[in-house]
Short mmCIF file of C-alpha atoms in Angstrom, two decimals:
data_model
loop_
_atom_site.label_atom_id
_atom_site.label_comp_id
_atom_site.label_asym_id
_atom_site.label_seq_id
_atom_site.Cartn_x
_atom_site.Cartn_y
_atom_site.Cartn_z
CA MET C 12 -107.86 35.70 65.15
CA LEU C 13 -110.09 32.85 64.03
CA LYS C 14 -113.14 35.13 64.14
CA GLN C 15 -111.41 37.74 62.03
CA ARG C 16 -110.38 35.01 59.56
CA LEU C 17 -113.92 33.80 59.24
CA LEU C 18 -115.35 37.25 58.89
CA THR C 19 -112.92 38.08 56.06
CA VAL C 20 -113.74 34.84 54.31
CA ALA C 21 -117.49 35.59 54.70
CA VAL C 22 -116.99 38.92 52.89
CA ILE C 23 -114.64 37.82 50.20
CA LEU C 24 -115.84 34.28 49.32
CA PRO C 25 -119.30 35.31 47.82
CA LEU C 26 -117.64 37.86 45.62
CA LEU C 27 -115.01 35.44 44.50
CA LEU C 28 -117.54 32.73 43.75
CA GLY C 29 -119.72 35.20 41.81
CA LEU C 30 -116.78 36.07 39.65
CA ILE C 31 -115.78 32.56 39.06
CA PHE C 32 -119.26 31.26 38.08
CA LEU C 33 -120.89 34.42 36.60
CA ALA C 34 -118.21 36.60 35.12
CA PRO C 35 -117.07 36.15 31.50
CA ASN C 36 -113.46 35.21 31.29
CA TRP C 37 -112.37 38.68 30.12
CA LEU C 38 -113.90 40.16 33.28
CA TRP C 39 -112.37 37.50 35.47
CA SER C 40 -109.00 38.26 33.80
CA LEU C 41 -109.31 41.92 34.60
CA ALA C 42 -110.43 41.30 38.20
CA THR C 43 -107.46 39.08 38.87
CA LEU C 44 -105.25 41.44 37.07
CA ALA C 45 -106.28 44.20 39.47
CA ALA C 46 -104.84 42.15 42.28
CA MET C 47 -101.50 41.86 40.68
CA PRO C 48 -100.09 45.25 41.77
CA VAL C 49 -101.09 44.43 45.43
CA ALA C 50 -99.32 41.04 45.33
CA SER C 51 -96.30 42.63 43.55
CA VAL C 52 -95.92 45.32 46.14
CA GLU C 53 -96.12 42.72 48.90
CA TRP C 54 -93.39 40.61 47.20
CA ALA C 55 -91.30 43.78 46.89
CA ARG C 56 -91.81 44.33 50.61
CA LEU C 57 -90.48 40.84 51.37
CA SER C 58 -87.59 41.49 49.02
CA ARG C 59 -86.77 44.76 50.79
CA PHE C 60 -87.00 46.76 47.60
CA GLY C 61 -86.88 50.57 47.89
CA PRO C 62 -89.78 52.67 46.71
CA ALA C 63 -88.70 53.12 43.16
CA ALA C 64 -87.84 49.37 42.72
CA THR C 65 -91.13 48.36 44.27
CA TRP C 66 -93.19 50.39 41.83
CA ALA C 67 -91.01 49.32 38.89
CA PHE C 68 -91.55 45.70 39.84
CA ALA C 69 -95.25 46.20 40.27
CA VAL C 70 -95.53 47.79 36.84
CA ALA C 71 -93.40 45.09 35.23
CA THR C 72 -95.46 42.16 36.54
CA THR C 73 -98.83 43.84 35.98
CA GLY C 74 -97.70 44.94 32.53
CA LEU C 75 -96.48 41.52 31.59
CA CYS C 76 -99.82 40.00 32.60
CA ALA C 77 -101.70 42.82 30.67
CA ALA C 78 -99.64 41.97 27.60
CA LEU C 79 -100.60 38.31 27.84
CA LEU C 80 -104.23 39.35 28.27
CA ALA C 81 -104.07 41.60 25.16
CA TYR C 82 -102.51 38.74 23.23
CA ALA C 83 -105.39 36.49 24.14
CA LEU C 84 -108.07 39.09 23.35
CA ALA C 85 -106.49 39.93 19.95
CA ALA C 86 -107.91 36.82 18.36
CA ALA C 87 -104.74 34.81 18.93
CA SER C 88 -105.02 31.26 17.65
CA PRO C 89 -106.17 28.70 20.36
CA ALA C 90 -103.06 26.61 19.54
CA GLY C 91 -100.85 29.61 20.19
CA GLU C 92 -102.53 30.36 23.46
CA ALA C 93 -102.28 26.73 24.59
CA LEU C 94 -98.64 26.67 23.79
CA LEU C 95 -97.97 29.84 25.69
CA LEU C 96 -99.87 28.65 28.67
CA GLN C 97 -98.11 25.29 28.73
CA ALA C 98 -94.73 26.76 28.29
CA VAL C 99 -95.11 29.32 31.15
CA CYS C 100 -96.80 26.79 33.47
CA ALA C 101 -94.21 24.06 32.66
CA LEU C 102 -91.38 26.41 33.57
CA ALA C 103 -93.11 27.41 36.84
CA THR C 104 -93.80 23.81 37.68
CA LEU C 105 -90.24 22.84 37.06
CA PHE C 106 -89.13 25.56 39.47
CA TRP C 107 -91.48 24.39 42.16
CA LEU C 108 -90.62 20.69 41.77
CA THR C 109 -86.84 21.07 41.60
CA ALA C 110 -85.52 24.40 42.78
CA VAL C 111 -87.80 25.00 45.68
CA PRO C 112 -87.29 21.67 47.58
CA ALA C 113 -83.47 22.28 47.35
CA TRP C 114 -84.01 25.89 48.39
CA LEU C 115 -85.90 24.96 51.50
CA HIS C 116 -83.55 22.07 52.38
CA PHE C 117 -80.46 24.27 52.28
CA ARG C 118 -82.34 27.38 53.39
CA TRP C 119 -80.72 29.59 50.76
CA GLN C 120 -80.85 33.31 51.35
CA VAL C 121 -80.97 35.65 48.32
CA ARG C 122 -79.82 39.19 48.48
CA SER C 123 -79.67 40.00 44.77
CA ARG C 124 -82.42 42.40 43.82
CA ALA C 125 -82.41 41.12 40.26
CA LEU C 126 -82.85 37.52 41.40
CA LEU C 127 -85.58 38.42 43.86
CA GLY C 128 -87.40 40.23 41.12
CA ALA C 129 -87.15 37.25 38.80
CA LEU C 130 -88.51 35.02 41.62
CA GLY C 131 -91.47 37.36 41.98
CA VAL C 132 -92.18 37.06 38.30
CA ILE C 133 -92.08 33.19 38.50
CA LEU C 134 -94.40 33.27 41.43
CA LEU C 135 -97.04 35.72 40.17
CA VAL C 136 -97.31 35.65 36.38
CA PRO C 137 -97.82 31.91 35.98
CA LEU C 138 -100.38 31.98 38.75
CA TRP C 139 -102.34 34.71 37.06
CA LEU C 140 -102.21 32.87 33.71
CA ALA C 141 -103.30 29.66 35.30
CA LEU C 142 -106.22 31.26 37.06
CA VAL C 143 -107.44 32.79 33.85
CA TYR C 144 -107.22 29.47 32.02
CA LEU C 145 -108.86 27.39 34.69
CA GLN C 146 -111.84 29.72 34.99
CA ARG C 147 -112.36 29.41 31.27
CA VAL C 148 -112.31 25.52 31.16
CA PRO C 149 -114.10 25.66 33.84
CA VAL C 150 -112.56 23.68 36.69
CA LEU C 151 -111.17 26.51 38.74
CA LEU C 152 -113.32 26.04 41.86
CA LEU C 153 -112.49 22.28 41.96
CA THR C 154 -108.79 22.98 41.92
CA LEU C 155 -109.03 25.87 44.31
CA GLY C 156 -110.98 23.54 46.58
CA VAL C 157 -108.01 21.27 46.92
CA VAL C 158 -105.78 24.06 48.21
CA TRP C 159 -108.42 25.60 50.43
CA ILE C 160 -109.33 22.25 52.01
CA ALA C 161 -105.68 21.33 52.52
CA ASP C 162 -105.00 24.64 54.15
CA THR C 163 -108.08 24.45 56.38
CA ALA C 164 -107.56 20.80 57.34
CA ALA C 165 -103.87 21.51 58.08
CA TYR C 166 -104.82 24.36 60.31
CA PHE C 167 -107.33 22.50 62.44
CA ALA C 168 -105.43 19.12 62.47
CA GLY C 169 -102.18 20.91 63.45
CA HIS C 170 -103.92 22.77 66.30
CA ALA C 171 -105.73 19.60 67.50
CA PHE C 172 -103.06 16.96 67.12
CA GLY C 173 -99.87 18.73 66.16
CA LYS C 174 -96.71 17.65 67.99
CA ARG C 175 -93.97 17.09 65.47
CA LYS C 176 -92.72 20.21 63.71
CA LEU C 177 -92.62 19.98 59.95
CA ALA C 178 -89.97 22.60 59.31
CA PRO C 179 -89.24 24.49 62.53
CA GLU C 180 -86.47 26.71 61.07
CA ILE C 181 -88.74 27.84 58.30
CA SER C 182 -92.33 27.87 59.69
CA PRO C 183 -92.49 26.83 63.38
CA GLY C 184 -96.27 26.61 63.41
CA LYS C 185 -96.57 23.86 60.78
CA THR C 186 -96.66 20.19 61.91
CA VAL C 187 -96.41 16.78 60.45
CA GLU C 188 -99.86 16.00 61.86
CA GLY C 189 -101.22 19.05 60.02
CA VAL C 190 -99.91 17.75 56.68
CA VAL C 191 -101.35 14.38 57.32
CA GLY C 192 -104.75 15.94 58.14
CA ALA C 193 -104.49 17.97 54.89
CA TYR C 194 -103.89 14.86 52.83
CA ALA C 195 -106.69 12.87 54.53
CA ALA C 196 -109.14 15.72 53.77
CA VAL C 197 -108.14 16.43 50.12
CA LEU C 198 -108.00 12.72 49.27
CA CYS C 199 -111.49 12.26 50.56
CA TYR C 200 -112.56 15.31 48.60
CA GLY C 201 -110.87 14.11 45.48
CA LEU C 202 -112.42 10.61 45.65
CA LEU C 203 -115.88 12.05 46.14
CA VAL C 204 -115.51 14.52 43.18
CA SER C 205 -114.11 11.67 41.02
CA LEU C 206 -116.87 9.30 41.82
CA LEU C 207 -119.56 11.99 41.22
CA ALA C 208 -117.97 13.30 38.06
CA GLN C 209 -117.21 9.90 36.44
CA PRO C 210 -119.40 7.23 38.14
CA LYS C 211 -118.69 4.63 35.49
CA ALA C 212 -114.93 5.17 35.37
CA GLU C 213 -112.50 2.52 36.03
CA ALA C 214 -110.48 2.33 39.21
CA ALA C 215 -107.32 3.52 37.45
CA ASP C 216 -109.19 6.75 36.52
CA HIS C 217 -109.98 7.47 40.14
CA VAL C 218 -106.38 6.68 41.08
CA ALA C 219 -105.20 9.17 38.50
CA VAL C 220 -107.41 11.86 40.07
CA LEU C 221 -106.07 11.09 43.52
CA ALA C 222 -102.49 11.23 42.20
CA PHE C 223 -103.10 14.50 40.62
CA ILE C 224 -104.62 15.89 43.85
CA GLY C 225 -101.71 14.47 45.93
CA ILE C 226 -99.12 16.21 43.85
CA LEU C 227 -101.29 19.46 43.92
CA THR C 228 -101.32 19.29 47.66
CA ALA C 229 -97.63 18.69 47.90
CA LEU C 230 -97.03 21.76 45.80
CA SER C 231 -99.33 23.82 47.89
CA VAL C 232 -97.48 22.95 51.01
CA GLY C 233 -94.19 23.84 49.27
CA GLY C 234 -95.57 27.25 48.18
CA ASP C 235 -96.73 27.91 51.72
CA LEU C 236 -93.31 26.99 53.12
CA PHE C 237 -91.42 29.03 50.53
CA GLU C 238 -93.29 32.19 51.40
CA SER C 239 -92.67 31.49 55.07
CA TRP C 240 -88.98 31.22 54.31
CA MET C 241 -88.99 34.48 52.47
CA LYS C 242 -90.75 36.16 55.35
CA ARG C 243 -88.25 34.78 57.78
CA GLN C 244 -85.32 35.93 55.60
CA SER C 245 -86.78 39.44 55.43
CA GLY C 246 -87.61 39.49 59.16
CA LEU C 247 -91.29 40.16 58.56
CA LYS C 248 -94.23 38.52 60.12
CA ASP C 249 -96.54 39.12 57.19
CA SER C 250 -96.25 40.33 53.60
CA GLY C 251 -98.99 42.85 54.35
CA GLN C 252 -102.06 43.70 56.32
CA LEU C 253 -104.69 43.82 53.54
CA LEU C 254 -106.91 41.03 54.88
CA PRO C 255 -107.87 41.11 58.58
CA GLY C 256 -106.96 37.89 60.30
CA HIS C 257 -105.02 36.67 57.25
CA GLY C 258 -102.22 39.29 56.79
CA GLY C 259 -101.39 40.21 53.22
CA LEU C 260 -102.76 39.03 49.87
CA LEU C 261 -99.48 37.15 49.21
CA GLY C 262 -99.99 35.11 52.33
CA ARG C 263 -103.39 33.99 51.00
CA ILE C 264 -102.19 32.95 47.58
CA ASP C 265 -98.76 31.53 48.50
CA SER C 266 -100.01 27.96 48.12
CA LEU C 267 -101.73 28.80 44.79
CA THR C 268 -98.51 30.21 43.32
CA ALA C 269 -97.09 26.64 43.37
CA ALA C 270 -100.32 24.59 42.80
CA MET C 271 -102.21 26.44 40.11
CA PRO C 272 -99.50 26.35 37.31
CA PHE C 273 -99.29 22.57 37.68
CA ALA C 274 -103.07 22.29 37.62
CA ALA C 275 -103.29 24.34 34.47
CA LEU C 276 -100.44 22.47 32.84
CA TYR C 277 -101.94 19.04 33.64
CA LEU C 278 -105.54 19.84 32.76
CA SER C 279 -104.68 21.69 29.57
CA GLY C 280 -103.03 18.54 28.34
CA LEU C 281 -105.85 16.37 29.64
CA LEU C 282 -108.61 18.50 28.14
CA ALA C 283 -106.85 19.25 24.86
#
């Protein structure tokens, strides 16, 4: 399984990095938009939608993102774009910071197709909008790095030292030691980036970077757990089989669905 994971990353990562660094924002927007139907179908699978509802949901989410892209390309005012981004990402962040912790604590189960569809929109559309903005700024790789490092460090720390289960009724494989390893890794990463990017900054500025990264990491863990709970509710092991060794696309972006809207919200205010 680890070999499959590494081979998949070796194929996808160069393409992703090329798009992040070399593609104009409109091309990056279209490339990420092309992934939206795949993620939407996988969410519909977790939600146990029938064929008609699955395709209707995929069309709705992809169409909504396409409409947002058309708005941005139609010479919309920068102020209007910023307001739209911040409104969408603020609502998504509020959901992840308030509703999801309660959801996981009480282990709510949702059967309503309408509510499950609304949840899918909350997960996918703000993520796409945040990815488009962060590539334009550009700080996308730095923020993605937080989530990737946290995920990787949690995997290896959990396998090496994991004894205490983090949430056994939601995701039996995740451990407290894995989360501690994730935090240790991302805080080292964040401090290094902060020192290199702003060598003359005051200590308070470095602390602010670490606080931002700490919140980002907590959200990424919440996104991972939420998708795990949805898989458990639906009785499925994975959302799909698109990526060898990784399962579905949704399983690779579950942490990003929670973390990226907050990153875009915070950085859009900071860089305004």
